[in-house]
Amino acid sequence: MMSLLWRAVQSLGLRPGIPGWSLCLLALLTLSVQAGNFDATLDRNQIGMGESAVLTLTISGGSVTTEPALPAIPGLDIRSSGTQTEINFDGMHMVRKTVYTFEMSPTTPGSFVIPPIQAGVDGQTLATRPLRLTVTKGTPAAAPGSGPAFVQLAIPKTNLYFGEVMRVEMRCYFQAAGEMQQPVLASDGFSSGQVVNPNNRQTPPREIVNGVAYYMYTFPVAVTPNKAGRLTLGPATWELNIPSGPADIFGRRRQQHVTVTSDPMAISVSPVPPPPAGSAFTGAVGDFALADFDASPTAVSVGDPITLKLHIDGHGSFDNVVLSTNQPGWNDFKTYQPTTKFDSSDPLQMEGSKYFEQVITPLNAALKEIPAFTFTFFDPDRRAFRNLTHPPVPIVVKPSAATPQPTVISTGAPAPEEPPSREIVHIKPFFGESIPDRPALIQRPWFWAVQALAPLLWIGALLWRRQKESLANNPRLRRQRHVARLVQEGLAALPPLAAAGDHEQFYAGVFRLLQEQIGERLDLPASAITEAALEDLPRHGLDTETCQLLQELFQACNQYRYTRERTVQEMNSLIVKLRDALTRLQNLPATAAKRKSTAAPLAVFLLIALAGSASAQPASDKFSQANKLYEEAKYPEAAAAYQQLLHDGIRSVAVLFNLGNAQYKAGRMGEAIAAYRQAENLAPRDPDIRANLRFARDQVANFSPALPGSTWTRWITRVSLDEWSLAAAITLALFFLLLAARQIRPALKSAGLAAPISLAILALWFSGCLALACDQHYVQKSAVVIASESVARRGPFEESQTAFTFHDGSELLILNRQSPWVEVADAANHTGWLPEKDLAFIP
């Protein structure tokens, strides 16, 4: 008793001493302690395999003398989660509480009995009551109003028609929760859209279910049955963390992972009845209205285009809301593939407006009107087909000047069959230019080497200009170079004169060379140089031997005036002495100030020639065989043949384009879009590629492609990376060439700086565009889903929770790669991990 009271005093923060002990004595007289109590509880009596239950043992009103011990229970893995002790005061009573928590994880399903558990309290032995825990094979569906959380499915009706879209709500109820995941709906036999997340920044509404208050989040999703019969929708599975066990001293409670499921819903799906004969039914099921119809211009010539603009509003599945020209009167018009746009403020994409723009051209001048337009759909509420019609539009068609008006002869033969209005552009018949699968220009070393030529030319011109200006400002340097050239030419002319015996010209040349070289060294006129001038040479650092040699040469020239007979050998020996003397003079320092170094750099220009390619005849033969398979409607075989061409390194725009067509016809939407995207990289402005890519994207239901770059930089992709590289390289080269020309021809500087500044701005602009193109090409990668359905998970593991489901043809941005998983994001910035095998990467 005293020890218990002492602990109570310590819990109050009192120090031992006379006042503290006085309080203890007073407490002994006034306080009483509650009797001990031992109890056991389970947070849940029923769990599924993979879940855990928490067993809580609470000892209150006494001091624990013997710790409780749990017996081993076959089929249950029991682990302690911790122990907590509290001391509270209830009026004049002191309450001591000790709480033991254990986590119980089943290893097999079944019913388990937790026997009474004993513990010592104040010297007495207390026991708990027995408990029962039921473990099922699957996750049990929580009954409304039972347990800490449960999920329900809410549907407006249980009878649907094939192709009818319906809003389904997954209502998630919880009393208190930590981290929670998006619920997943099992929808075998149904096509489901994206689950719409609620605004979790707001406090969720509260509802009373069977007398229990719950918070509730609603997750809506649109589902469409894709087959008739008795189908089962659900169950919905929801995973979350809920607080479990007692709170610690900071008020925090242990988080337990819980999975709850709803009851499945039985749905009866009826087939749509046969449409009326001759109707324009395309499979649209819902409630629609023709909001607008316009045709312009209405006065044209044969072959001129007329644009039809219309939009259809309503509620239902807009995937099958398409135009049909398979109606009377339309055979006299040539129709083209329409462009479509869908606008909706409904997050489920069930309500909205679909806009169409259809181009038609009249084929003869006898036409007086555009036929009446009819759109047929099935209304599931009225259980009947309904037509949206617009009356004929009068038009005036004149004969074309290039095409005479045809003579109509009634032969009873049917009109030639026109291509359907909703169809991809046909394959390209010619192989075209083979494009090797090689790196882009900016990745090739020779490309950067060529870029250095223009700057080097400018630097060379700049140094040449400085050297020329230096010569213009240094007459002594100009004379030195002039004398060096004269000496070189004079020495070359002396041997022929000696051989010819022209003594006069020979000795005159020797004397002149000595005058020019000595005059340049002494900075005196050449005519002032005589034998007497040799006396000044020692003062300039010329050695005695050289002075004697020069005197000997001058004497030889003077002696010739008196004795003109000289042999060829004497003259040749004189040439050797002269060359030696001139060399020594050239090494003599000049009298003027130190000379500037004027070594001129030499710019080396590289000439690069790229030519030659292997004969395309074998590739053309394989390409023709693949085209033949396509024309025979053997689309999978044709796709394999085009793939083999790419595997062999034979790549062209036509091969990729035709591959996309073959994959589309074979029903592989993702493979088709991936092929069109690669063809678009090679020929970004090809109208056929862009038309088929847009058409294929329209077939991917309710999905916006996630493409690299922002909406204002995506126009960069209209020009290929190599084209941006060439544009930037050419403008930079022109800029430096213009700078070089201004150095070589100073007169060009009088034209001002407009041209260089304009070229600099243009080069910077092209370089910026090249940087953006490189960012989209190398940094921001994308991929296309090529599996019929690919499940995105929260992490790169098979065991990770499901996040989303992407369908064939979905285009996604690549955020991270951790083989064999890839982290992706869609246009709404939803992220998840997909297997690499489900994706085709766009290079």
mmCIF file of C-alpha atoms in Angstrom, residues 190-334:
data_model
loop_
_atom_site.group_PDB
_atom_site.id
_atom_site.type_symbol
_atom_site.label_atom_id
_atom_site.label_comp_id
_atom_site.label_asym_id
_atom_site.label_seq_id
_atom_site.Cartn_x
_atom_site.Cartn_y
_atom_site.Cartn_z
ATOM 1 C CA PHE A 190 -17.844 -3.894 -67.686
ATOM 2 C CA SER A 191 -15.634 -1.125 -69.057
ATOM 3 C CA SER A 192 -14.884 1.377 -66.326
ATOM 4 C CA GLY A 193 -13.488 4.885 -66.514
ATOM 5 C CA GLN A 194 -11.230 6.697 -64.098
ATOM 6 C CA VAL A 195 -12.321 6.760 -60.471
ATOM 7 C CA VAL A 196 -12.961 10.354 -59.382
ATOM 8 C CA ASN A 197 -11.343 11.218 -56.061
ATOM 9 C CA PRO A 198 -13.300 13.422 -53.609
ATOM 10 C CA ASN A 199 -11.937 16.674 -52.289
ATOM 11 C CA ASN A 200 -10.135 15.353 -49.227
ATOM 12 C CA ARG A 201 -9.157 18.859 -48.166
ATOM 13 C CA GLN A 202 -12.689 19.364 -46.864
ATOM 14 C CA THR A 203 -14.121 17.613 -43.841
ATOM 15 C CA PRO A 204 -16.179 14.664 -45.127
ATOM 16 C CA PRO A 205 -19.896 14.609 -44.300
ATOM 17 C CA ARG A 206 -21.103 12.509 -41.371
ATOM 18 C CA GLU A 207 -23.928 9.965 -41.480
ATOM 19 C CA ILE A 208 -25.627 7.891 -38.798
ATOM 20 C CA VAL A 209 -25.740 4.214 -39.787
ATOM 21 C CA ASN A 210 -27.595 1.902 -37.390
ATOM 22 C CA GLY A 211 -27.091 4.407 -34.606
ATOM 23 C CA VAL A 212 -23.326 4.773 -35.249
ATOM 24 C CA ALA A 213 -21.774 8.013 -36.558
ATOM 25 C CA TYR A 214 -19.451 7.601 -39.582
ATOM 26 C CA TYR A 215 -17.529 9.889 -41.890
ATOM 27 C CA MET A 216 -18.188 9.135 -45.548
ATOM 28 C CA TYR A 217 -16.213 9.641 -48.776
ATOM 29 C CA THR A 218 -17.883 9.020 -52.155
ATOM 30 C CA PHE A 219 -15.791 7.748 -55.113
ATOM 31 C CA PRO A 220 -17.856 7.845 -58.346
ATOM 32 C CA VAL A 221 -16.929 5.900 -61.483
ATOM 33 C CA ALA A 222 -18.627 5.415 -64.851
ATOM 34 C CA VAL A 223 -19.164 1.803 -65.964
ATOM 35 C CA THR A 224 -20.478 0.447 -69.260
ATOM 36 C CA PRO A 225 -21.466 -3.206 -69.815
ATOM 37 C CA ASN A 226 -19.620 -4.767 -72.731
ATOM 38 C CA LYS A 227 -21.684 -7.951 -72.920
ATOM 39 C CA ALA A 228 -25.275 -8.977 -72.347
ATOM 40 C CA GLY A 229 -26.608 -11.340 -69.690
ATOM 41 C CA ARG A 230 -26.604 -11.614 -65.931
ATOM 42 C CA LEU A 231 -23.456 -9.832 -64.723
ATOM 43 C CA THR A 232 -21.947 -9.148 -61.326
ATOM 44 C CA LEU A 233 -20.558 -5.714 -60.522
ATOM 45 C CA GLY A 234 -18.162 -5.553 -57.612
ATOM 46 C CA PRO A 235 -17.196 -6.073 -54.946
ATOM 47 C CA ALA A 236 -15.475 -2.795 -54.136
ATOM 48 C CA THR A 237 -12.293 -3.229 -52.088
ATOM 49 C CA TRP A 238 -10.968 -0.465 -49.860
ATOM 50 C CA GLU A 239 -7.703 -0.401 -47.936
ATOM 51 C CA LEU A 240 -7.000 2.043 -45.107
ATOM 52 C CA ASN A 241 -5.247 2.433 -41.779
ATOM 53 C CA ILE A 242 -7.382 2.759 -38.634
ATOM 54 C CA PRO A 243 -6.309 3.673 -35.089
ATOM 55 C CA SER A 244 -6.101 0.632 -32.862
ATOM 56 C CA GLY A 245 -5.315 0.021 -29.211
ATOM 57 C CA PRO A 246 -4.935 2.581 -26.407
ATOM 58 C CA ALA A 247 -3.318 5.951 -26.894
ATOM 59 C CA ASP A 248 0.212 6.563 -25.697
ATOM 60 C CA ILE A 249 1.211 9.417 -23.414
ATOM 61 C CA PHE A 250 1.179 11.743 -26.446
ATOM 62 C CA GLY A 251 -2.352 10.744 -27.426
ATOM 63 C CA ARG A 252 -1.188 8.711 -30.460
ATOM 64 C CA ARG A 253 -2.629 5.327 -31.285
ATOM 65 C CA ARG A 254 -1.194 2.446 -33.250
ATOM 66 C CA GLN A 255 -2.223 2.325 -36.950
ATOM 67 C CA GLN A 256 -3.591 -0.996 -38.204
ATOM 68 C CA HIS A 257 -3.927 -1.777 -41.928
ATOM 69 C CA VAL A 258 -7.476 -2.909 -42.755
ATOM 70 C CA THR A 259 -9.073 -4.105 -45.990
ATOM 71 C CA VAL A 260 -12.881 -3.988 -46.284
ATOM 72 C CA THR A 261 -15.063 -5.088 -49.175
ATOM 73 C CA SER A 262 -18.619 -4.437 -50.257
ATOM 74 C CA ASP A 263 -21.290 -6.857 -51.348
ATOM 75 C CA PRO A 264 -21.363 -7.412 -55.138
ATOM 76 C CA MET A 265 -24.331 -6.164 -57.151
ATOM 77 C CA ALA A 266 -26.242 -8.280 -59.674
ATOM 78 C CA ILE A 267 -26.862 -6.400 -62.945
ATOM 79 C CA SER A 268 -29.135 -7.606 -65.752
ATOM 80 C CA VAL A 269 -27.838 -6.432 -69.160
ATOM 81 C CA SER A 270 -30.172 -6.615 -72.168
ATOM 82 C CA PRO A 271 -28.989 -6.396 -75.778
ATOM 83 C CA VAL A 272 -29.977 -3.364 -77.817
ATOM 84 C CA PRO A 273 -32.834 -4.340 -80.163
ATOM 85 C CA PRO A 274 -32.160 -4.345 -83.926
ATOM 86 C CA PRO A 275 -32.228 -0.783 -85.337
ATOM 87 C CA PRO A 276 -34.804 0.175 -87.977
ATOM 88 C CA ALA A 277 -33.867 -0.624 -91.560
ATOM 89 C CA GLY A 278 -31.846 2.145 -93.215
ATOM 90 C CA SER A 279 -31.139 3.963 -89.944
ATOM 91 C CA ALA A 280 -27.821 5.671 -89.192
ATOM 92 C CA PHE A 281 -27.296 3.861 -85.883
ATOM 93 C CA THR A 282 -23.603 3.712 -84.863
ATOM 94 C CA GLY A 283 -24.049 2.147 -81.412
ATOM 95 C CA ALA A 284 -24.713 5.332 -79.393
ATOM 96 C CA VAL A 285 -26.803 4.649 -76.275
ATOM 97 C CA GLY A 286 -28.049 7.548 -74.151
ATOM 98 C CA ASP A 287 -30.028 10.751 -74.489
ATOM 99 C CA PHE A 288 -28.689 13.235 -77.070
ATOM 100 C CA ALA A 289 -29.745 16.397 -78.889
ATOM 101 C CA LEU A 290 -28.511 18.126 -82.057
ATOM 102 C CA ALA A 291 -27.389 21.517 -80.732
ATOM 103 C CA ASP A 292 -26.008 23.077 -83.924
ATOM 104 C CA PHE A 293 -25.593 22.363 -87.646
ATOM 105 C CA ASP A 294 -23.875 24.655 -90.155
ATOM 106 C CA ALA A 295 -22.613 24.277 -93.738
ATOM 107 C CA SER A 296 -20.403 26.800 -95.544
ATOM 108 C CA PRO A 297 -19.848 27.919 -98.178
ATOM 109 C CA THR A 298 -23.049 27.095 -100.047
ATOM 110 C CA ALA A 299 -21.932 28.426 -103.446
ATOM 111 C CA VAL A 300 -19.011 26.335 -104.780
ATOM 112 C CA SER A 301 -17.592 24.709 -107.887
ATOM 113 C CA VAL A 302 -17.244 20.998 -108.504
ATOM 114 C CA GLY A 303 -14.447 19.693 -106.280
ATOM 115 C CA ASP A 304 -14.439 22.696 -103.920
ATOM 116 C CA PRO A 305 -14.666 21.897 -100.202
ATOM 117 C CA ILE A 306 -17.728 22.486 -98.055
ATOM 118 C CA THR A 307 -17.273 22.361 -94.288
ATOM 119 C CA LEU A 308 -20.011 20.913 -92.115
ATOM 120 C CA LYS A 309 -19.885 21.968 -88.456
ATOM 121 C CA LEU A 310 -22.187 20.388 -85.900
ATOM 122 C CA HIS A 311 -22.188 19.453 -82.272
ATOM 123 C CA ILE A 312 -24.262 17.001 -80.292
ATOM 124 C CA ASP A 313 -25.104 17.486 -76.623
ATOM 125 C CA GLY A 314 -26.410 14.925 -74.211
ATOM 126 C CA HIS A 315 -25.830 12.213 -71.655
ATOM 127 C CA GLY A 316 -24.396 8.768 -72.324
ATOM 128 C CA SER A 317 -21.410 7.058 -73.845
ATOM 129 C CA PHE A 318 -19.881 9.518 -76.329
ATOM 130 C CA ASP A 319 -17.437 6.936 -77.700
ATOM 131 C CA ASN A 320 -20.050 5.727 -80.191
ATOM 132 C CA VAL A 321 -21.307 9.218 -81.075
ATOM 133 C CA VAL A 322 -19.833 9.325 -84.604
ATOM 134 C CA LEU A 323 -20.924 10.656 -87.974
ATOM 135 C CA SER A 324 -22.279 8.299 -90.593
ATOM 136 C CA THR A 325 -22.580 9.194 -94.279
ATOM 137 C CA ASN A 326 -24.013 5.802 -95.137
ATOM 138 C CA GLN A 327 -27.281 7.531 -96.031
ATOM 139 C CA PRO A 328 -29.141 8.253 -99.256
ATOM 140 C CA GLY A 329 -27.784 11.153 -101.280
ATOM 141 C CA TRP A 330 -24.258 11.164 -99.910
ATOM 142 C CA ASN A 331 -22.813 9.141 -102.806
ATOM 143 C CA ASP A 332 -22.612 12.364 -104.844
ATOM 144 C CA PHE A 333 -20.143 13.837 -102.371
ATOM 145 C CA LYS A 334 -16.578 12.909 -101.598
#
